[in-house]
Protein backbone atom coordinates (compact mmCIF):
# COMPACT_ATOMS: atom_id res chain seq x y z
CA UNK A 1 0.00 0.00 0.00
CA UNK A 2 2.79 2.42 0.93
CA UNK A 3 4.61 1.53 -2.27
CA UNK A 4 1.48 2.32 -4.34
CA UNK A 5 1.03 5.70 -2.60
CA UNK A 6 4.71 6.59 -3.16
CA UNK A 7 4.49 5.56 -6.82
CA UNK A 8 1.36 7.64 -7.33
CA UNK A 9 2.92 10.61 -5.56
CA UNK A 10 6.07 10.33 -7.72
CA UNK A 11 3.97 10.22 -10.92
CA UNK A 12 1.92 13.25 -9.83
CA UNK A 13 5.05 15.24 -8.96
CA UNK A 14 6.80 14.27 -12.19
CA UNK A 15 3.72 15.06 -14.29
CA UNK A 16 3.21 18.37 -12.49
CA UNK A 17 6.86 19.30 -13.00
CA UNK A 18 6.64 18.55 -16.72
CA UNK A 19 3.41 20.55 -17.05
CA UNK A 20 4.94 23.49 -15.17
CA UNK A 21 8.03 23.27 -17.37
CA UNK A 22 5.87 23.59 -20.50
CA UNK A 23 4.17 26.69 -19.11
CA UNK A 24 7.41 28.41 -17.98
CA UNK A 25 9.54 27.50 -20.96
CA UNK A 26 7.67 27.74 -24.27
CA UNK A 27 8.96 25.96 -27.37
CA UNK A 28 11.87 27.47 -29.41
CA UNK A 29 9.87 29.84 -31.66
CA UNK A 30 8.97 31.83 -28.53
CA UNK A 31 12.45 31.68 -27.02
CA UNK A 32 15.11 32.13 -29.72
CA UNK A 33 18.56 30.88 -28.78
CA UNK A 34 21.05 33.54 -27.71
CA UNK A 35 23.29 34.85 -30.51
CA UNK A 36 26.62 33.05 -30.80
CA UNK A 37 29.59 34.66 -29.15
CA UNK A 38 33.32 33.87 -29.13
CA UNK A 39 34.92 32.12 -26.15
CA UNK A 40 36.93 35.24 -25.31
CA UNK A 41 36.94 38.87 -26.41
CA UNK A 42 37.94 42.44 -25.53
CA UNK A 43 35.14 45.00 -25.42
CA UNK A 44 35.37 48.51 -26.86
CA UNK A 45 32.85 51.34 -27.06
CA UNK A 46 31.29 52.22 -30.41
CA UNK A 47 33.51 54.65 -32.33
CA UNK A 48 36.75 53.99 -30.43
CA UNK A 49 39.67 53.38 -32.80
CA UNK A 50 41.36 50.04 -32.08
CA UNK A 51 45.12 49.51 -32.07
CA UNK A 52 46.07 45.99 -33.19
CA UNK A 53 49.61 44.75 -32.57
CA UNK A 54 51.14 41.41 -33.51
CA UNK A 55 53.13 40.01 -30.58
CA UNK A 56 55.77 37.40 -31.36
CA UNK A 57 57.03 35.83 -28.13
CA UNK A 58 60.62 34.81 -27.93
CA UNK A 59 62.12 32.32 -25.54
CA UNK A 60 64.81 29.69 -25.26
CA UNK A 61 62.29 26.85 -25.21
CA UNK A 62 60.03 27.94 -28.06
CA UNK A 63 62.43 29.03 -30.76
CA UNK A 64 61.10 26.81 -33.50
CA UNK A 65 61.94 29.06 -36.44
CA UNK A 66 64.72 31.33 -35.28
CA UNK A 67 66.07 31.97 -38.76
CA UNK A 68 62.79 33.27 -40.23
CA UNK A 69 61.53 36.82 -40.09
CA UNK A 70 57.77 37.15 -39.79
CA UNK A 71 56.21 39.87 -41.94
CA UNK A 72 52.59 41.08 -42.06
CA UNK A 73 50.92 40.74 -45.46
CA UNK A 74 47.44 42.02 -44.58
CA UNK A 75 44.60 42.13 -42.10
CA UNK A 76 40.82 41.89 -42.04
CA UNK A 77 37.80 42.27 -39.79
CA UNK A 78 34.84 39.91 -40.04
CA UNK A 79 31.50 39.84 -38.26
CA UNK A 80 31.51 36.86 -35.88
CA UNK A 81 28.41 35.51 -37.59
CA UNK A 82 30.23 35.73 -40.94
CA UNK A 83 30.97 38.28 -43.63
CA UNK A 84 34.00 40.48 -44.22
CA UNK A 85 33.56 43.98 -42.81
CA UNK A 86 36.99 45.44 -43.60
CA UNK A 87 40.04 44.09 -45.40
CA UNK A 88 43.46 45.47 -46.27
CA UNK A 89 46.37 43.85 -48.09
CA UNK A 90 49.77 45.55 -48.01
CA UNK A 91 51.40 46.09 -51.43
CA UNK A 92 54.57 44.53 -49.98
CA UNK A 93 54.96 42.66 -46.65
CA UNK A 94 55.62 44.98 -43.71
CA UNK A 95 57.45 44.49 -40.43
CA UNK A 96 55.79 42.41 -37.71
CA UNK A 97 55.93 45.38 -35.34
CA UNK A 98 53.74 47.49 -37.65
CA UNK A 99 50.80 48.90 -35.69
CA UNK A 100 47.37 48.52 -37.26
CA UNK A 101 44.56 50.95 -36.44
CA UNK A 102 40.95 50.06 -37.21
CA UNK A 103 38.51 52.95 -36.89
CA UNK A 104 35.51 50.58 -36.53
CA UNK A 105 34.33 51.40 -40.04
CA UNK A 106 33.51 49.03 -42.86
CA UNK A 107 34.82 49.19 -46.44
CA UNK A 108 32.22 51.88 -47.27
CA UNK A 109 33.40 54.07 -44.37
CA UNK A 110 30.30 53.43 -42.23
CA UNK A 111 30.48 52.73 -38.48
CA UNK A 112 29.94 49.02 -37.82
CA UNK A 113 27.02 47.88 -35.67
CA UNK A 114 27.52 46.75 -32.07
CA UNK A 115 28.37 43.06 -31.88
CA UNK A 116 31.23 40.57 -32.04
CA UNK A 117 34.01 40.77 -34.63
CA UNK A 118 37.02 38.65 -35.56
CA UNK A 119 40.26 40.51 -36.30
CA UNK A 120 42.65 38.49 -38.46
CA UNK A 121 46.25 39.37 -39.26
CA UNK A 122 47.88 37.38 -42.05
CA UNK A 123 51.63 36.94 -41.88
CA UNK A 124 54.20 35.23 -44.04
CA UNK A 125 54.14 32.33 -41.55
CA UNK A 126 50.56 31.96 -40.33
CA UNK A 127 47.19 33.55 -39.67
CA UNK A 128 46.60 35.05 -36.21
CA UNK A 129 43.13 35.93 -34.89
CA UNK A 130 41.47 37.55 -31.91
CA UNK A 131 37.93 38.64 -31.06
CA UNK A 132 36.47 41.98 -30.07
CA UNK A 133 33.05 43.15 -28.97
CA UNK A 134 31.76 46.57 -29.98
CA UNK A 135 29.25 47.88 -27.43
CA UNK A 136 27.15 51.03 -26.99
CA UNK A 137 28.56 53.44 -24.40
CA UNK A 138 26.27 54.72 -21.68
CA UNK A 139 25.91 58.49 -21.90
CA UNK A 140 26.93 59.08 -18.29
CA UNK A 141 30.26 57.24 -18.48
CA UNK A 142 33.46 59.23 -18.16
CA UNK A 143 37.07 58.14 -17.71
CA UNK A 144 37.49 54.71 -16.16
CA UNK A 145 34.28 54.82 -14.06
CA UNK A 146 32.48 52.40 -16.33
CA UNK A 147 34.89 50.22 -18.23
CA UNK A 148 33.27 47.79 -20.68
CA UNK A 149 33.29 44.20 -19.50
CA UNK A 150 35.54 41.81 -21.41
CA UNK A 151 36.35 38.12 -21.33
CA UNK A 152 40.14 38.24 -21.96
CA UNK A 153 41.82 35.71 -24.21
CA UNK A 154 44.91 33.95 -22.90
CA UNK A 155 48.29 34.67 -24.42
CA UNK A 156 50.74 32.15 -25.77
CA UNK A 157 54.31 31.91 -24.54
CA UNK A 158 55.52 30.64 -27.91
CA UNK A 159 52.95 31.30 -30.65
CA UNK A 160 52.24 34.76 -32.10
CA UNK A 161 49.08 36.45 -30.81
CA UNK A 162 47.26 39.76 -31.27
CA UNK A 163 47.14 42.49 -28.66
CA UNK A 164 44.17 44.84 -29.12
CA UNK A 165 43.84 48.11 -27.20
CA UNK A 166 42.35 51.55 -27.58
CA UNK A 167 44.29 53.65 -30.05
CA UNK A 168 45.70 56.73 -28.31
CA UNK A 169 43.63 59.81 -29.09
CA UNK A 170 43.53 63.29 -27.65
CA UNK A 171 40.27 65.08 -27.00
CA UNK A 172 39.72 68.79 -26.54
CA UNK A 173 39.30 70.26 -23.09
CA UNK A 174 35.75 71.27 -23.96
CA UNK A 175 34.79 67.59 -23.91
CA UNK A 176 33.07 66.69 -20.60
CA UNK A 177 34.83 63.32 -20.70
CA UNK A 178 38.16 64.77 -21.73
CA UNK A 179 41.22 62.58 -21.44
CA UNK A 180 44.65 63.34 -20.05
CA UNK A 181 45.88 64.97 -23.27
CA UNK A 182 46.57 68.45 -21.98
CA UNK A 183 43.53 68.71 -19.73
CA UNK A 184 45.30 67.32 -16.69
CA UNK A 185 48.86 68.71 -16.86
CA UNK A 186 50.05 66.91 -13.73
CA UNK A 187 49.74 63.62 -15.63
CA UNK A 188 52.72 64.66 -17.75
CA UNK A 189 54.90 64.18 -14.69
CA UNK A 190 53.63 60.63 -14.39
CA UNK A 191 54.42 59.93 -18.04
CA UNK A 192 50.75 59.43 -18.91
CA UNK A 193 49.86 62.64 -20.74
CA UNK A 194 51.36 63.30 -24.17
mmCIF file of C-alpha atoms in Angstrom:
data_model
loop_
_atom_site.group_PDB
_atom_site.id
_atom_site.type_symbol
_atom_site.label_atom_id
_atom_site.label_comp_id
_atom_site.label_asym_id
_atom_site.label_seq_id
_atom_site.Cartn_x
_atom_site.Cartn_y
_atom_site.Cartn_z
ATOM 1 C CA UNK A 1 0.000 0.000 0.000
ATOM 2 C CA UNK A 2 2.794 2.417 0.933
ATOM 3 C CA UNK A 3 4.612 1.530 -2.273
ATOM 4 C CA UNK A 4 1.485 2.318 -4.344
ATOM 5 C CA UNK A 5 1.030 5.696 -2.602
ATOM 6 C CA UNK A 6 4.708 6.589 -3.161
ATOM 7 C CA UNK A 7 4.495 5.560 -6.817
ATOM 8 C CA UNK A 8 1.359 7.638 -7.330
ATOM 9 C CA UNK A 9 2.921 10.609 -5.564
ATOM 10 C CA UNK A 10 6.068 10.330 -7.723
ATOM 11 C CA UNK A 11 3.970 10.221 -10.922
ATOM 12 C CA UNK A 12 1.925 13.245 -9.829
ATOM 13 C CA UNK A 13 5.051 15.242 -8.958
ATOM 14 C CA UNK A 14 6.799 14.274 -12.186
ATOM 15 C CA UNK A 15 3.720 15.061 -14.291
ATOM 16 C CA UNK A 16 3.207 18.375 -12.488
ATOM 17 C CA UNK A 17 6.858 19.296 -13.002
ATOM 18 C CA UNK A 18 6.636 18.549 -16.720
ATOM 19 C CA UNK A 19 3.405 20.554 -17.054
ATOM 20 C CA UNK A 20 4.935 23.487 -15.171
ATOM 21 C CA UNK A 21 8.029 23.274 -17.366
ATOM 22 C CA UNK A 22 5.865 23.585 -20.500
ATOM 23 C CA UNK A 23 4.168 26.688 -19.106
ATOM 24 C CA UNK A 24 7.408 28.411 -17.976
ATOM 25 C CA UNK A 25 9.540 27.505 -20.956
ATOM 26 C CA UNK A 26 7.671 27.736 -24.272
ATOM 27 C CA UNK A 27 8.963 25.963 -27.372
ATOM 28 C CA UNK A 28 11.870 27.468 -29.405
ATOM 29 C CA UNK A 29 9.874 29.840 -31.662
ATOM 30 C CA UNK A 30 8.970 31.832 -28.535
ATOM 31 C CA UNK A 31 12.449 31.676 -27.017
ATOM 32 C CA UNK A 32 15.112 32.132 -29.715
ATOM 33 C CA UNK A 33 18.561 30.881 -28.779
ATOM 34 C CA UNK A 34 21.047 33.543 -27.711
ATOM 35 C CA UNK A 35 23.291 34.853 -30.508
ATOM 36 C CA UNK A 36 26.618 33.047 -30.805
ATOM 37 C CA UNK A 37 29.589 34.655 -29.155
ATOM 38 C CA UNK A 38 33.317 33.869 -29.131
ATOM 39 C CA UNK A 39 34.919 32.117 -26.147
ATOM 40 C CA UNK A 40 36.933 35.240 -25.305
ATOM 41 C CA UNK A 41 36.943 38.869 -26.408
ATOM 42 C CA UNK A 42 37.935 42.438 -25.531
ATOM 43 C CA UNK A 43 35.138 45.003 -25.421
ATOM 44 C CA UNK A 44 35.365 48.512 -26.857
ATOM 45 C CA UNK A 45 32.852 51.342 -27.064
ATOM 46 C CA UNK A 46 31.292 52.220 -30.411
ATOM 47 C CA UNK A 47 33.507 54.651 -32.327
ATOM 48 C CA UNK A 48 36.755 53.986 -30.425
ATOM 49 C CA UNK A 49 39.671 53.382 -32.803
ATOM 50 C CA UNK A 50 41.364 50.043 -32.076
ATOM 51 C CA UNK A 51 45.121 49.511 -32.074
ATOM 52 C CA UNK A 52 46.075 45.987 -33.193
ATOM 53 C CA UNK A 53 49.615 44.745 -32.566
ATOM 54 C CA UNK A 54 51.144 41.408 -33.509
ATOM 55 C CA UNK A 55 53.133 40.013 -30.578
ATOM 56 C CA UNK A 56 55.774 37.398 -31.359
ATOM 57 C CA UNK A 57 57.027 35.826 -28.134
ATOM 58 C CA UNK A 58 60.623 34.813 -27.929
ATOM 59 C CA UNK A 59 62.123 32.323 -25.538
ATOM 60 C CA UNK A 60 64.809 29.693 -25.261
ATOM 61 C CA UNK A 61 62.294 26.850 -25.206
ATOM 62 C CA UNK A 62 60.028 27.942 -28.061
ATOM 63 C CA UNK A 63 62.430 29.026 -30.761
ATOM 64 C CA UNK A 64 61.102 26.809 -33.498
ATOM 65 C CA UNK A 65 61.938 29.059 -36.436
ATOM 66 C CA UNK A 66 64.721 31.330 -35.276
ATOM 67 C CA UNK A 67 66.075 31.973 -38.757
ATOM 68 C CA UNK A 68 62.789 33.268 -40.227
ATOM 69 C CA UNK A 69 61.529 36.820 -40.092
ATOM 70 C CA UNK A 70 57.767 37.152 -39.785
ATOM 71 C CA UNK A 71 56.213 39.868 -41.945
ATOM 72 C CA UNK A 72 52.591 41.079 -42.056
ATOM 73 C CA UNK A 73 50.924 40.741 -45.462
ATOM 74 C CA UNK A 74 47.441 42.021 -44.583
ATOM 75 C CA UNK A 75 44.596 42.127 -42.100
ATOM 76 C CA UNK A 76 40.818 41.886 -42.036
ATOM 77 C CA UNK A 77 37.797 42.265 -39.791
ATOM 78 C CA UNK A 78 34.838 39.909 -40.043
ATOM 79 C CA UNK A 79 31.500 39.839 -38.256
ATOM 80 C CA UNK A 80 31.511 36.856 -35.883
ATOM 81 C CA UNK A 81 28.406 35.509 -37.593
ATOM 82 C CA UNK A 82 30.233 35.725 -40.938
ATOM 83 C CA UNK A 83 30.968 38.280 -43.635
ATOM 84 C CA UNK A 84 34.005 40.484 -44.218
ATOM 85 C CA UNK A 85 33.558 43.985 -42.805
ATOM 86 C CA UNK A 86 36.991 45.439 -43.600
ATOM 87 C CA UNK A 87 40.039 44.087 -45.400
ATOM 88 C CA UNK A 88 43.458 45.466 -46.267
ATOM 89 C CA UNK A 89 46.373 43.851 -48.087
ATOM 90 C CA UNK A 90 49.774 45.547 -48.010
ATOM 91 C CA UNK A 91 51.399 46.085 -51.428
ATOM 92 C CA UNK A 92 54.571 44.526 -49.981
ATOM 93 C CA UNK A 93 54.955 42.665 -46.650
ATOM 94 C CA UNK A 94 55.622 44.985 -43.708
ATOM 95 C CA UNK A 95 57.455 44.487 -40.432
ATOM 96 C CA UNK A 96 55.793 42.407 -37.709
ATOM 97 C CA UNK A 97 55.929 45.379 -35.337
ATOM 98 C CA UNK A 98 53.738 47.486 -37.646
ATOM 99 C CA UNK A 99 50.801 48.903 -35.692
ATOM 100 C CA UNK A 100 47.374 48.520 -37.265
ATOM 101 C CA UNK A 101 44.556 50.947 -36.442
ATOM 102 C CA UNK A 102 40.946 50.056 -37.209
ATOM 103 C CA UNK A 103 38.507 52.951 -36.889
ATOM 104 C CA UNK A 104 35.511 50.584 -36.532
ATOM 105 C CA UNK A 105 34.328 51.398 -40.036
ATOM 106 C CA UNK A 106 33.509 49.030 -42.863
ATOM 107 C CA UNK A 107 34.821 49.193 -46.435
ATOM 108 C CA UNK A 108 32.216 51.877 -47.271
ATOM 109 C CA UNK A 109 33.398 54.073 -44.370
ATOM 110 C CA UNK A 110 30.297 53.434 -42.231
ATOM 111 C CA UNK A 111 30.478 52.733 -38.478
ATOM 112 C CA UNK A 112 29.937 49.019 -37.819
ATOM 113 C CA UNK A 113 27.021 47.875 -35.673
ATOM 114 C CA UNK A 114 27.525 46.748 -32.071
ATOM 115 C CA UNK A 115 28.372 43.057 -31.879
ATOM 116 C CA UNK A 116 31.234 40.571 -32.035
ATOM 117 C CA UNK A 117 34.006 40.767 -34.627
ATOM 118 C CA UNK A 118 37.019 38.653 -35.556
ATOM 119 C CA UNK A 119 40.255 40.507 -36.301
ATOM 120 C CA UNK A 120 42.648 38.489 -38.457
ATOM 121 C CA UNK A 121 46.249 39.369 -39.260
ATOM 122 C CA UNK A 122 47.877 37.383 -42.050
ATOM 123 C CA UNK A 123 51.635 36.944 -41.879
ATOM 124 C CA UNK A 124 54.197 35.229 -44.042
ATOM 125 C CA UNK A 125 54.142 32.327 -41.547
ATOM 126 C CA UNK A 126 50.561 31.965 -40.332
ATOM 127 C CA UNK A 127 47.194 33.547 -39.668
ATOM 128 C CA UNK A 128 46.598 35.046 -36.209
ATOM 129 C CA UNK A 129 43.133 35.925 -34.894
ATOM 130 C CA UNK A 130 41.466 37.554 -31.912
ATOM 131 C CA UNK A 131 37.932 38.637 -31.058
ATOM 132 C CA UNK A 132 36.466 41.983 -30.069
ATOM 133 C CA UNK A 133 33.052 43.148 -28.975
ATOM 134 C CA UNK A 134 31.760 46.567 -29.980
ATOM 135 C CA UNK A 135 29.246 47.875 -27.434
ATOM 136 C CA UNK A 136 27.148 51.027 -26.988
ATOM 137 C CA UNK A 137 28.555 53.440 -24.400
ATOM 138 C CA UNK A 138 26.271 54.719 -21.676
ATOM 139 C CA UNK A 139 25.905 58.492 -21.901
ATOM 140 C CA UNK A 140 26.928 59.076 -18.293
ATOM 141 C CA UNK A 141 30.256 57.236 -18.482
ATOM 142 C CA UNK A 142 33.458 59.227 -18.164
ATOM 143 C CA UNK A 143 37.073 58.139 -17.708
ATOM 144 C CA UNK A 144 37.489 54.708 -16.155
ATOM 145 C CA UNK A 145 34.282 54.822 -14.060
ATOM 146 C CA UNK A 146 32.476 52.399 -16.327
ATOM 147 C CA UNK A 147 34.889 50.225 -18.234
ATOM 148 C CA UNK A 148 33.267 47.794 -20.677
ATOM 149 C CA UNK A 149 33.291 44.195 -19.499
ATOM 150 C CA UNK A 150 35.540 41.806 -21.408
ATOM 151 C CA UNK A 151 36.354 38.123 -21.330
ATOM 152 C CA UNK A 152 40.136 38.244 -21.963
ATOM 153 C CA UNK A 153 41.820 35.707 -24.207
ATOM 154 C CA UNK A 154 44.905 33.948 -22.904
ATOM 155 C CA UNK A 155 48.287 34.667 -24.423
ATOM 156 C CA UNK A 156 50.740 32.150 -25.769
ATOM 157 C CA UNK A 157 54.307 31.913 -24.539
ATOM 158 C CA UNK A 158 55.523 30.636 -27.908
ATOM 159 C CA UNK A 159 52.947 31.301 -30.654
ATOM 160 C CA UNK A 160 52.241 34.758 -32.096
ATOM 161 C CA UNK A 161 49.080 36.447 -30.805
ATOM 162 C CA UNK A 162 47.258 39.759 -31.266
ATOM 163 C CA UNK A 163 47.137 42.493 -28.658
ATOM 164 C CA UNK A 164 44.166 44.844 -29.118
ATOM 165 C CA UNK A 165 43.843 48.107 -27.201
ATOM 166 C CA UNK A 166 42.353 51.553 -27.581
ATOM 167 C CA UNK A 167 44.292 53.653 -30.054
ATOM 168 C CA UNK A 168 45.701 56.729 -28.307
ATOM 169 C CA UNK A 169 43.628 59.813 -29.088
ATOM 170 C CA UNK A 170 43.530 63.290 -27.652
ATOM 171 C CA UNK A 171 40.268 65.078 -26.998
ATOM 172 C CA UNK A 172 39.724 68.792 -26.540
ATOM 173 C CA UNK A 173 39.305 70.264 -23.086
ATOM 174 C CA UNK A 174 35.750 71.273 -23.960
ATOM 175 C CA UNK A 175 34.795 67.591 -23.915
ATOM 176 C CA UNK A 176 33.071 66.695 -20.603
ATOM 177 C CA UNK A 177 34.826 63.320 -20.702
ATOM 178 C CA UNK A 178 38.164 64.774 -21.725
ATOM 179 C CA UNK A 179 41.223 62.580 -21.439
ATOM 180 C CA UNK A 180 44.654 63.341 -20.046
ATOM 181 C CA UNK A 181 45.880 64.974 -23.269
ATOM 182 C CA UNK A 182 46.573 68.448 -21.980
ATOM 183 C CA UNK A 183 43.529 68.706 -19.726
ATOM 184 C CA UNK A 184 45.303 67.323 -16.687
ATOM 185 C CA UNK A 185 48.860 68.714 -16.863
ATOM 186 C CA UNK A 186 50.048 66.909 -13.734
ATOM 187 C CA UNK A 187 49.738 63.620 -15.635
ATOM 188 C CA UNK A 188 52.722 64.661 -17.748
ATOM 189 C CA UNK A 189 54.904 64.183 -14.692
ATOM 190 C CA UNK A 190 53.630 60.630 -14.385
ATOM 191 C CA UNK A 191 54.417 59.930 -18.036
ATOM 192 C CA UNK A 192 50.753 59.428 -18.913
ATOM 193 C CA UNK A 193 49.864 62.644 -20.744
ATOM 194 C CA UNK A 194 51.359 63.302 -24.169
#
